[in-house]
PDB file of C-alpha atoms in Angstrom:
ATOM      1  CA  LEU A 175       0.287  -0.071  -0.111  1.00  0.00           C
ATOM      2  CA  HIS A 176       2.899   2.748   0.477  1.00  0.00           C
ATOM      3  CA  ALA A 177       3.425   2.065  -3.538  1.00  0.00           C
ATOM      4  CA  ASP A 178       0.415   4.272  -3.751  1.00  0.00           C
ATOM      5  CA  ALA A 179       1.981   7.007  -1.568  1.00  0.00           C
ATOM      6  CA  LEU A 180       5.622   7.038  -2.718  1.00  0.00           C
ATOM      7  CA  GLY A 181       4.952   5.580  -6.229  1.00  0.00           C
ATOM      8  CA  PRO A 182       5.320   1.929  -7.818  1.00  0.00           C
ATOM      9  CA  PRO A 183       9.255   2.999  -8.417  1.00  0.00           C
ATOM     10  CA  PHE A 184      10.187   2.959  -4.847  1.00  0.00           C
ATOM     11  CA  LEU A 185       8.091  -1.039  -5.263  1.00  0.00           C
ATOM     12  CA  ARG A 186      10.211  -2.137  -7.895  1.00  0.00           C
ATOM     13  CA  ASP A 187      13.572  -1.281  -5.828  1.00  0.00           C
ATOM     14  CA  THR A 188      12.450  -2.591  -2.634  1.00  0.00           C
ATOM     15  CA  VAL A 189      11.297  -6.138  -5.114  1.00  0.00           C
ATOM     16  CA  ASN A 190      14.367  -5.859  -6.438  1.00  0.00           C
ATOM     17  CA  ARG A 191      16.560  -5.503  -3.985  1.00  0.00           C
ATOM     18  CA  ILE A 192      14.895  -8.218  -1.673  1.00  0.00           C
ATOM     19  CA  SER A 193      15.714 -10.480  -4.822  1.00  0.00           C
ATOM     20  CA  ARG A 194      18.854  -9.622  -5.458  1.00  0.00           C
ATOM     21  CA  ARG A 195      19.364 -10.712  -2.279  1.00  0.00           C
ATOM     22  CA  GLY A 196      18.110 -14.368  -2.703  1.00  0.00           C
ATOM     23  CA  HIS A 197      15.259 -13.642  -0.137  1.00  0.00           C
ATOM     24  CA  ASP A 198      11.561 -13.988  -0.714  1.00  0.00           C
ATOM     25  CA  VAL A 199       9.316 -11.194  -1.453  1.00  0.00           C
ATOM     26  CA  GLN A 200       6.329 -11.927   0.987  1.00  0.00           C
ATOM     27  CA  LEU A 201       2.933  -9.777   0.961  1.00  0.00           C
ATOM     28  CA  HIS A 202       2.673  -7.640   4.260  1.00  0.00           C
ATOM     29  CA  THR A 203       0.032  -4.825   4.860  1.00  0.00           C
ATOM     30  CA  HIS A 204       0.366  -1.490   6.839  1.00  0.00           C
ATOM     31  CA  PRO A 205      -3.032  -0.593   6.361  1.00  0.00           C
ATOM     32  CA  GLU A 206      -1.585   3.231   8.392  1.00  0.00           C
ATOM     33  CA  TRP A 207      -0.338   3.521   3.985  1.00  0.00           C
ATOM     34  CA  LEU A 208      -4.249   4.349   3.329  1.00  0.00           C
ATOM     35  CA  SER A 209      -4.560   7.751   5.033  1.00  0.00           C
ATOM     36  CA  ALA A 210      -0.984   8.475   3.152  1.00  0.00           C
ATOM     37  CA  GLY A 211      -1.719  11.724   1.317  1.00  0.00           C
ATOM     38  CA  SER A 212      -5.803  12.188   2.832  1.00  0.00           C
ATOM     39  CA  HIS A 213      -6.813  15.918   3.672  1.00  0.00           C
ATOM     40  CA  PRO A 214      -8.323  15.563   6.138  1.00  0.00           C
ATOM     41  CA  PRO A 215      -6.504  12.297   7.239  1.00  0.00           C
ATOM     42  CA  PRO A 216      -9.415   9.345   7.845  1.00  0.00           C
ATOM     43  CA  GLN A 217      -9.039   7.550  11.142  1.00  0.00           C
ATOM     44  CA  LEU A 218      -5.893   5.703  11.078  1.00  0.00           C
ATOM     45  CA  ILE A 219      -6.089   1.995  10.781  1.00  0.00           C
ATOM     46  CA  ARG A 220      -3.227  -0.075  11.990  1.00  0.00           C
ATOM     47  CA  ALA A 221      -4.407  -3.302  11.270  1.00  0.00           C
ATOM     48  CA  MET A 222      -6.360  -5.445   9.006  1.00  0.00           C
ATOM     49  CA  TRP A 223      -8.479  -6.419  11.722  1.00  0.00           C
ATOM     50  CA  GLU A 224     -10.332  -2.745  12.080  1.00  0.00           C
ATOM     51  CA  LEU A 225     -11.418  -3.134   8.505  1.00  0.00           C
ATOM     52  CA  PRO A 226     -14.496  -5.100   7.260  1.00  0.00           C
ATOM     53  CA  ALA A 227     -13.779  -8.330   5.577  1.00  0.00           C
ATOM     54  CA  GLU A 228     -14.853  -6.961   1.951  1.00  0.00           C
ATOM     55  CA  ARG A 229     -12.435  -4.304   2.320  1.00  0.00           C
ATOM     56  CA  GLN A 230      -9.599  -7.072   4.179  1.00  0.00           C
ATOM     57  CA  SER A 231      -9.875  -8.781   0.429  1.00  0.00           C
ATOM     58  CA  ALA A 232      -9.847  -5.708  -1.879  1.00  0.00           C
ATOM     59  CA  LEU A 233      -6.404  -4.676  -0.374  1.00  0.00           C
ATOM     60  CA  LEU A 234      -4.856  -8.515  -0.099  1.00  0.00           C
ATOM     61  CA  ALA A 235      -5.593  -8.741  -3.900  1.00  0.00           C
ATOM     62  CA  ARG A 236      -4.621  -5.011  -4.888  1.00  0.00           C
ATOM     63  CA  SER A 237      -1.227  -5.769  -3.003  1.00  0.00           C
ATOM     64  CA  ALA A 238      -0.788  -8.831  -4.339  1.00  0.00           C
ATOM     65  CA  ALA A 239      -1.234  -6.983  -7.840  1.00  0.00           C
ATOM     66  CA  LEU A 240       1.026  -4.323  -6.855  1.00  0.00           C
ATOM     67  CA  LEU A 241       3.911  -6.909  -6.177  1.00  0.00           C
ATOM     68  CA  ARG A 242       3.233  -8.880  -9.096  1.00  0.00           C
ATOM     69  CA  GLY A 243       3.581  -5.274 -11.249  1.00  0.00           C
ATOM     70  CA  ALA A 244       6.711  -4.381  -9.255  1.00  0.00           C
ATOM     71  CA  GLY A 245       8.393  -7.594 -10.502  1.00  0.00           C
ATOM     72  CA  ALA A 246       7.231 -10.234  -7.403  1.00  0.00           C
ATOM     73  CA  THR A 247       6.790 -13.343  -8.497  1.00  0.00           C
TER      74      THR A 247
END
């Protein structure tokens, strides 16, 4: 989700650095990034369980797509 705030190049660079060192790239959500760039910021969400199940599923799918788009396999 930080790719929305920092941009896809940042995520690509992160994925490349992890992969080059022989590590697995894995999905790890930080829902607090959902409020990045919002003015005024919404209520800070720190954990996935704070979101409805449908929103969790959508965020996981979107995050996985962002990782794949950045070169993760």
